Coordinates of C-alpha atoms and ligand atoms in Angstrom, one line a residue:
X1 CA 113.6 91.0 72.7
X2 CA 114.2 93.0 70.1
X3 CA 115.3 96.5 71.0
X4 CA 115.0 98.9 68.3
X5 CA 117.4 100.6 65.4
X6 CA 119.9 102.6 66.6
X7 CA 120.4 106.9 64.8
X8 CA 123.9 108.3 64.8
X9 CA 124.3 110.2 66.9
X10 CA 128.0 112.8 65.7
X11 CA 130.9 113.7 67.8
X12 CA 131.0 117.3 69.1
X13 CA 134.0 119.2 69.6
X14 CA 133.3 120.1 72.6
X15 CA 132.6 117.9 76.1
X16 CA 129.6 118.8 78.3
X17 CA 128.5 119.6 81.8
X18 CA 128.4 117.2 84.5
X19 CA 124.7 115.5 83.9
X20 CA 122.7 117.0 86.9
X21 CA 118.9 115.0 88.1
X22 CA 116.4 116.5 90.8
X23 CA 115.9 112.9 93.2
X24 CA 112.6 112.3 93.9
X25 CA 113.3 110.8 96.6
X26 CA 115.8 113.5 98.3
X27 CA 113.8 116.6 96.7
X28 CA 117.2 117.8 95.8
X29 CA 120.0 118.3 93.6
X30 CA 122.5 115.3 92.6
X31 CA 125.0 116.0 90.1
X32 CA 126.2 112.3 89.5
X33 CA 129.4 110.6 88.2
X34 CA 130.0 107.5 87.2
X35 CA 132.8 106.7 87.7
X36 CA 134.7 103.2 86.5
X37 CA 131.8 102.3 84.0
X38 CA 129.1 103.3 82.2
X39 CA 126.2 105.4 83.0
X40 CA 123.0 103.0 84.2
X41 CA 119.8 103.8 83.3
X42 CA 116.6 101.8 83.7
X43 CA 112.9 103.6 82.5
X44 CA 110.1 101.8 83.3
X45 CA 109.3 100.4 79.6
X46 CA 105.2 99.8 78.7
X47 CA 102.5 97.9 79.3
X48 CA 101.9 97.2 75.2
X49 CA 97.3 96.7 75.6
X50 CA 97.2 100.3 73.4
X51 CA 99.7 101.9 71.0
X52 CA 102.0 105.4 71.6
X53 CA 100.5 108.3 73.0
X54 CA 101.7 111.4 73.6
X55 CA 102.5 111.5 77.8
X56 CA 105.1 108.2 76.8
X57 CA 106.6 109.4 74.1
X58 CA 107.3 112.4 76.7
X59 CA 108.2 110.4 79.3
X60 CA 111.0 108.3 77.1
X61 CA 112.1 111.1 75.1
X62 CA 112.6 113.3 78.4
X63 CA 115.5 110.5 79.2
X64 CA 116.4 110.1 76.3
X65 CA 117.5 113.1 76.8
X66 CA 119.6 111.6 79.1
X67 CA 121.2 109.5 78.2
X68 CA 122.6 111.6 75.3
X69 CA 123.7 114.4 78.1
X70 CA 125.4 111.8 80.0
X71 CA 127.6 110.6 76.7
X72 CA 128.2 114.1 75.6
X73 CA 129.6 113.9 78.9
X74 CA 131.7 111.6 77.8
X75 CA 130.3 108.3 79.3
X76 CA 129.7 105.1 78.4
X77 CA 126.1 104.8 78.9
X78 CA 124.2 101.0 79.7
X79 CA 120.2 101.7 79.6
X80 CA 117.5 99.5 80.2
X81 CA 113.4 99.0 80.1
X82 CA 111.1 97.1 80.6
X83 CA 107.9 95.4 78.8
X84 CA 105.7 94.6 80.7
X85 CA 104.6 92.3 78.7
X86 CA 102.0 89.5 80.9
X87 CA 99.7 92.4 83.9
X88 CA 96.0 92.6 84.2
X89 CA 95.8 95.2 82.5
X90 CA 96.7 94.2 79.1
X91 CA 94.9 90.7 79.4
X92 CA 92.2 92.7 80.1
X93 CA 92.7 94.3 77.3
X94 CA 92.9 91.0 75.1
X95 CA 90.6 89.5 76.8
X96 CA 87.5 92.9 76.2
X97 CA 88.1 92.8 72.3
X98 CA 89.2 88.9 72.2
X99 CA 92.5 89.5 70.8
X100 CA 94.7 87.0 71.9
X101 CA 97.0 88.8 75.0
X102 CA 100.5 87.9 73.5
X103 CA 99.3 89.0 69.9
X104 CA 98.0 92.3 71.5
X105 CA 101.0 92.8 73.5
X106 CA 103.4 91.2 70.5
X107 CA 101.7 93.9 68.2
X108 CA 101.9 96.9 70.3
X109 CA 105.4 96.5 71.5
X110 CA 106.6 96.8 67.7
X111 CA 104.1 100.4 67.1
X112 CA 106.6 101.7 69.8
X113 CA 109.7 99.9 68.2
X114 CA 108.7 102.5 65.8
X115 CA 107.2 105.2 67.1
X116 CA 111.0 105.5 68.8
X117 CA 112.5 104.7 65.9
X118 CA 111.0 108.0 64.8
X119 CA 110.9 109.6 67.7
X120 CA 115.0 109.3 67.0
X121 CA 114.1 107.6 71.0
X122 CA 118.5 105.9 71.5
X123 CA 117.3 102.5 72.4
X124 CA 118.2 100.6 75.6
X125 CA 120.5 98.4 75.6
X126 CA 119.6 95.9 77.1
X127 CA 115.0 95.5 76.5
X128 CA 113.6 93.6 78.5
X129 CA 110.2 91.6 78.9
X130 CA 107.9 90.5 81.7
X131 CA 107.4 87.1 80.3
X132 CA 111.3 86.6 78.9
X133 CA 112.6 87.5 82.3
X134 CA 110.7 85.0 84.8
X135 CA 113.3 82.7 86.3
X136 CA 115.3 86.0 86.7
X137 CA 112.0 86.6 88.5
X138 CA 111.5 83.6 90.2
X139 CA 115.2 83.8 92.1
X140 CA 114.7 87.0 93.1
X141 CA 111.6 86.0 95.1
X142 CA 113.7 82.6 96.3
X143 CA 116.2 85.6 98.0
X144 CA 113.9 87.8 98.8
X145 CA 112.2 83.9 100.8
X146 CA 115.7 83.6 101.8
X147 CA 115.8 87.6 104.2
X148 CA 112.2 86.0 105.5
X149 CA 110.5 88.4 103.8
X150 CA 107.9 86.2 101.8
X151 CA 104.9 84.9 102.8
X152 CA 101.6 83.6 101.1
X153 CA 97.9 83.9 101.7
X154 CA 96.4 81.7 99.6
X155 CA 98.8 80.5 97.5
X156 CA 99.9 84.7 96.5
X157 CA 103.0 85.2 97.9
X158 CA 103.3 88.9 99.2
X159 CA 106.8 90.9 100.1
X160 CA 106.5 92.6 103.5
X161 CA 106.4 95.8 102.7
X162 CA 108.8 96.8 105.7
X163 CA 111.1 94.2 105.4
X164 CA 113.0 97.5 104.1
X165 CA 114.3 99.4 106.8
X166 CA 114.1 102.7 104.1
X167 CA 110.5 101.8 102.9
X168 CA 108.6 104.8 102.0
X169 CA 112.6 106.8 101.0
X170 CA 111.7 107.1 97.5
X171 CA 108.5 108.3 97.3
X172 CA 108.8 110.4 100.2
X173 CA 104.8 109.7 101.0
X174 CA 103.1 109.9 104.5
X175 CA 100.9 106.4 105.3
X176 CA 96.9 107.9 103.9
X177 CA 98.9 108.7 100.6
X178 CA 100.7 105.2 100.2
X179 CA 98.1 103.5 101.1
X180 CA 95.2 105.3 98.5
X181 CA 97.9 105.1 95.6
X182 CA 98.1 102.3 96.2
X183 CA 94.9 101.3 95.6
X184 CA 94.4 103.4 92.3
X185 CA 97.0 101.5 91.0
X186 CA 97.0 98.5 90.7
X187 CA 97.6 97.9 94.8
X188 CA 95.2 95.8 96.6
X189 CA 95.0 97.3 100.2
X190 CA 92.6 95.9 101.1
X191 CA 92.8 91.7 100.1
X192 CA 92.0 90.0 103.6
X193 CA 95.0 87.9 105.2
X194 CA 98.2 90.0 104.1
X195 CA 99.8 91.1 107.5
X196 CA 100.4 94.2 105.6
X197 CA 97.5 96.3 103.3
X198 CA 100.1 98.1 101.1
X199 CA 102.3 94.9 100.9
X200 CA 102.8 93.8 97.7
X201 CA 102.5 90.6 95.4
X202 CA 105.7 89.0 94.4
X203 CA 104.1 85.5 92.7
X204 CA 99.6 85.5 92.0
X205 CA 99.2 81.7 91.3
X206 CA 97.5 80.7 88.2
X207 CA 94.1 81.8 88.5
X208 CA 91.9 79.4 85.8
X209 CA 91.6 81.4 81.8
X210 CA 94.8 82.8 82.8
X211 CA 98.3 81.9 81.2
X212 CA 101.0 80.9 84.1
X213 CA 104.0 79.6 84.2
X214 CA 106.0 77.5 86.4
X215 CA 107.8 77.8 89.4
X216 CA 109.5 75.8 92.4
X217 CA 106.2 78.6 93.9
X218 CA 103.7 76.6 91.6
X219 CA 102.7 78.0 88.8
X220 CA 101.8 81.4 88.8
X221 CA 102.0 84.7 87.5
X222 CA 105.3 88.1 88.5
X223 CA 104.1 91.0 90.3
X224 CA 104.7 93.9 88.2
X225 CA 107.2 95.8 90.8
X226 CA 108.9 92.3 90.8
X227 CA 109.8 92.9 86.9
X228 CA 111.1 95.6 87.0
X229 CA 113.3 95.0 90.5
X230 CA 114.2 91.7 89.1
X231 CA 115.1 93.0 85.1
X232 CA 117.0 96.1 86.8
X233 CA 119.5 93.9 89.3
X234 CA 120.6 91.7 86.5
X235 CA 121.6 94.0 83.6
X236 CA 122.4 96.9 86.1
X237 CA 123.8 95.2 89.4
X238 CA 121.9 95.9 93.2
X239 CA 122.9 99.8 93.0
X240 CA 123.2 102.3 90.0
X241 CA 122.7 106.1 88.6
X242 CA 119.4 106.5 87.8
X243 CA 115.4 104.5 87.4
X244 CA 113.0 106.5 85.5
X245 CA 110.0 107.0 84.8
X246 CA 106.4 108.5 85.2
X247 CA 105.2 110.2 88.0
X248 CA 103.1 108.0 87.9
X249 CA 105.4 105.5 89.1
X250 CA 106.7 107.1 92.2
X251 CA 104.2 105.3 94.3
X252 CA 103.7 102.2 94.7
X253 CA 106.0 100.8 91.6
X254 CA 109.6 102.5 92.5
X255 CA 108.5 102.5 96.0
X256 CA 107.8 98.8 95.4
X257 CA 111.6 97.7 93.1
X258 CA 113.3 100.0 95.2
X259 CA 112.1 97.2 98.3
X260 CA 113.1 94.6 97.0
X261 CA 116.2 95.0 95.8
X262 CA 117.4 96.4 99.4
X263 CA 115.6 93.7 100.4
X264 CA 117.7 91.5 98.3
X265 CA 120.6 93.7 99.2
X266 CA 120.9 94.7 102.1
X267 CA 122.9 98.2 102.3
X268 CA 122.6 99.2 98.7
X269 CA 120.4 102.0 97.5
X270 CA 118.5 100.7 94.5
X271 CA 119.1 104.2 92.1
X272 CA 121.3 106.8 93.8
X273 CA 118.7 109.2 91.8
X274 CA 114.3 108.1 90.9
X275 CA 114.1 111.0 88.6
X276 CA 110.3 111.7 87.3
X277 CA 108.8 112.9 84.0
X278 CA 105.9 115.4 84.2
X279 CA 102.5 113.5 82.9
X280 CA 101.2 115.6 79.8
X281 CA 97.3 115.6 79.5
X282 CA 95.2 115.9 77.1
X283 CA 91.5 117.3 77.4
X284 CA 91.7 118.5 81.0
X285 CA 92.7 115.0 82.2
X286 CA 96.0 112.9 82.3
X287 CA 96.5 111.4 79.3
X288 CA 96.5 107.7 80.4
X289 CA 95.4 104.6 78.5
X290 CA 92.3 103.8 80.9
X291 CA 90.5 107.4 80.2
X292 CA 90.5 107.1 76.4
X293 CA 91.9 110.8 76.1
X294 CA 95.0 109.4 73.9
X295 CA 96.5 111.2 71.0
X296 CA 98.5 108.6 69.1
X297 CA 102.4 109.3 67.7
X298 CA 101.8 106.8 65.3
X299 CA 98.0 108.4 64.1
X300 CA 100.6 111.8 64.5
X301 CA 102.8 110.2 61.8
X302 CA 100.4 108.8 59.6
X303 CA 98.3 111.9 59.1
X304 CA 102.4 113.2 57.7
X305 CA 103.5 114.4 60.4
X306 CA 106.9 114.4 61.0
X307 CA 108.7 113.1 63.7
X308 CA 110.7 115.8 64.9
X309 CA 107.3 117.8 64.6
X310 CA 106.3 116.2 67.4
X311 CA 109.5 115.2 69.8
X312 CA 110.2 119.7 69.5
X313 CA 106.8 120.3 70.7
X314 CA 107.7 117.4 72.7
X315 CA 111.1 119.1 74.0
X316 CA 109.2 122.8 74.6
X317 CA 107.6 121.8 78.0
X318 CA 110.8 120.7 80.5
X319 CA 110.1 117.1 81.2
X320 CA 109.6 117.0 84.8
X321 CA 106.0 119.5 84.0
X322 CA 102.5 118.4 83.6
X323 CA 101.1 119.4 80.6
X324 CA 98.0 119.9 78.5
X325 CA 98.6 118.8 74.8
X326 CA 96.8 120.5 72.6
X327 CA 96.9 120.6 68.2
X328 CA 98.3 124.2 68.5
X329 CA 101.0 123.6 69.9
X330 CA 102.3 120.7 67.6
X331 CA 102.0 123.4 64.6
X332 CA 103.6 125.8 66.8
X333 CA 106.4 123.6 66.4
X334 CA 106.1 121.8 62.9
X335 CA 106.3 126.1 61.7
X336 CA 109.9 126.5 64.4
X337 CA 110.9 123.0 62.7
X338 CA 110.6 125.0 59.9
X339 CA 112.8 128.4 60.6
X340 CA 115.5 126.3 62.4
X341 CA 115.8 124.1 58.9
X342 CA 115.7 127.8 56.9
X343 CA 118.3 128.9 58.9
X344 CA 120.9 126.1 58.8
X345 CA 120.1 125.8 55.0
X346 CA 121.9 129.0 54.6
X347 CA 125.8 127.2 56.1
X348 CA 127.3 130.2 57.7
X349 CA 124.8 132.1 60.7
X350 CA 125.5 134.3 63.5
X351 CA 128.4 132.5 65.8
X352 CA 128.1 128.9 67.7
X353 CA 129.9 128.3 69.9
X354 CA 127.9 130.1 72.6
X355 CA 124.2 128.1 71.5
X356 CA 127.0 124.7 71.6
X357 CA 128.2 125.9 74.9
X358 CA 124.7 126.4 75.8
X359 CA 122.7 123.6 74.9
X360 CA 124.9 121.9 76.6
X361 CA 124.7 123.4 80.3
X362 CA 120.7 123.4 80.1
X363 CA 120.7 119.2 78.8
X364 CA 122.7 118.6 82.1
X365 CA 120.9 121.2 84.3
X366 CA 118.2 118.6 84.6
X367 CA 117.6 118.1 81.3
X368 CA 116.2 121.6 80.8
X369 CA 115.0 121.4 77.1
X370 CA 112.7 123.4 76.8
X371 CA 116.4 126.2 78.2
X372 CA 118.4 124.7 74.6
X373 CA 115.4 124.8 72.5
X374 CA 115.5 128.7 73.5
X375 CA 119.8 128.5 72.2
X376 CA 118.5 127.5 69.2
X377 CA 115.6 129.7 68.8
X378 CA 117.5 132.9 69.7
X379 CA 120.0 132.0 66.8
X380 CA 118.1 131.4 64.3
X381 CA 116.9 134.1 64.5
X382 CA 119.8 136.1 64.3
X383 CA 120.8 133.6 61.7
X384 CA 117.4 134.6 59.5
X385 CA 117.0 137.8 60.5
X386 CA 114.4 137.5 61.9
X387 CA 114.2 141.3 64.3
X388 CA 116.8 143.3 62.0
X389 CA 120.0 142.8 59.8
X390 CA 120.7 138.7 59.6
X391 CA 124.0 137.9 61.2
X392 CA 126.2 134.7 59.0
X393 CA 129.9 136.7 60.5
X394 CA 130.3 132.2 61.5
X395 CA 131.2 131.0 58.2
X396 CA 130.6 127.1 59.8
X397 CA 127.9 127.7 62.6
X398 CA 124.9 125.2 60.7
X399 CA 127.8 122.6 60.8
X400 CA 127.7 123.1 64.6
X401 CA 124.8 124.0 64.9
X402 CA 122.9 121.0 62.9
X403 CA 125.4 118.7 65.1
X404 CA 124.9 119.8 68.3
X405 CA 120.9 119.8 68.2
X406 CA 120.9 116.0 66.7
X407 CA 123.4 114.3 69.5
X408 CA 121.7 116.5 71.9
X409 CA 118.1 117.6 71.4
X410 CA 118.1 114.4 69.1
X411 CA 116.2 116.6 66.1
X412 CA 117.8 116.1 63.0
X413 CA 116.8 118.5 61.0
Ligands
LIG1 N1 104.8 98.7 82.4 C1 104.6 100.1 83.4 C2 105.7 100.6 83.4 S1 107.0 99.3 84.5 C3 103.3 101.0 82.3 O1 103.7 102.2 84.1 N2 103.2 101.1 81.5 S2 102.6 102.4 80.8 O2 102.4 101.8 79.5 O3 101.7 102.3 81.7 O4 103.4 103.7 81.5 C4 104.3 104.2 80.1 C5 105.2 104.6 80.9 O5 104.9 106.1 80.4 C6 105.6 105.1 82.5 O6 107.0 105.3 82.9 C7 104.9 106.0 82.9 O7 105.2 107.0 83.9 C8 104.7 106.7 81.3 N3 103.4 107.9 80.8 C9 101.7 107.4 81.5 N4 101.5 108.0 80.5 C10 101.6 109.6 80.5 C11 101.8 110.5 80.9 N5 100.2 110.4 80.6 N6 102.7 111.4 80.5 C12 103.4 111.0 80.7 N7 104.5 109.5 81.0 C13 103.6 109.3 81.2
LIG2 ZN1 108.5 99.9 85.6

């Protein structure tokens, strides 16, 4: 489906370092050095039944930093994102508010595009909806069948989770934790007839009143995990650099995606690194559509908040940290953005080269945006003379700082 328009990314005079990321699967640090081709990134997209909240925005801005850091390091990037435009929560919400599910998905996806564009998130090269990807899903299920990993429960198709010898390695969770999270996050551990409670559904046979598509397995619709596995495989290949998403996707979603892909392609590790953004909370709980404790990006934009201030507020937290949104965070970011703009408006300023180096180094270091922001703030303090005399010794400072803040942090001053 249609993506959104790309903001300009200014060229920088220096090349950034190679990016290293924390890998959920190993718990260690991995320096990613793509060779002979683009750096490949898959980030799990929205289920479009409600507007983009600040938790979603934090996750997509987080992985936008990776896209930008790779580009700064001289890599071409291939970025893929999905839209889960048919799934239980979308159908349930559409029924509840008495809106056609297609209309609801299209409306919320369009709003998401506008929010991402306003936040200057670089668009994916392939923006793939679940519905338009059904042929890919069917192909993947056939490959899973050919591997002997699929069985039916009353017409619904399941994959044996343990058909992948590496099952469990992505999350590293014990079975008890897996069973609990599977039940909490869309799985059906208690369904009678399953060979293993943890087996994920890959094809749901048609239910009365629900949409369905023809397939060799009868009319139905895709399971959730096989959707991302099939889309990633189509556009990025059997093995790629990074799969990203919020930490609520560590299990079962990313474990099952890896499982599907690794059964189809034995021996290949689906993603080299599994990277997970922290959960943003509000009013003491994880911000979530089902809890309803949401702050929408579009609502802030409609109340004339500069999207760059929203972006800066998000960047002041490490993407992997869990944190709590407060209005004060936003007002602080509005003030800080104003100071940054006053400093670059001067033209000359404190020496810019060390700031450029530090911003790129911070982002290459597991996307440490707070450290990058601190470097810019220190330059702004020195330039404005917050702590004494203003330093305007570098006549071209503003141009260099504007460029790195735009290219690496995505903030347009
Ligand atoms: N469509 C699936 C992924 S294939 C999905 O999880 N959709 S979602 O709309 O629920 O979430 C979209 C993205 O935002 C996911 O990466 C999810 O992990 C992330 N996310 C959801 N809630 C939060 C939150 N409170 N804080 C940070 N990220 C969040
Ligand atoms: Zn996904």
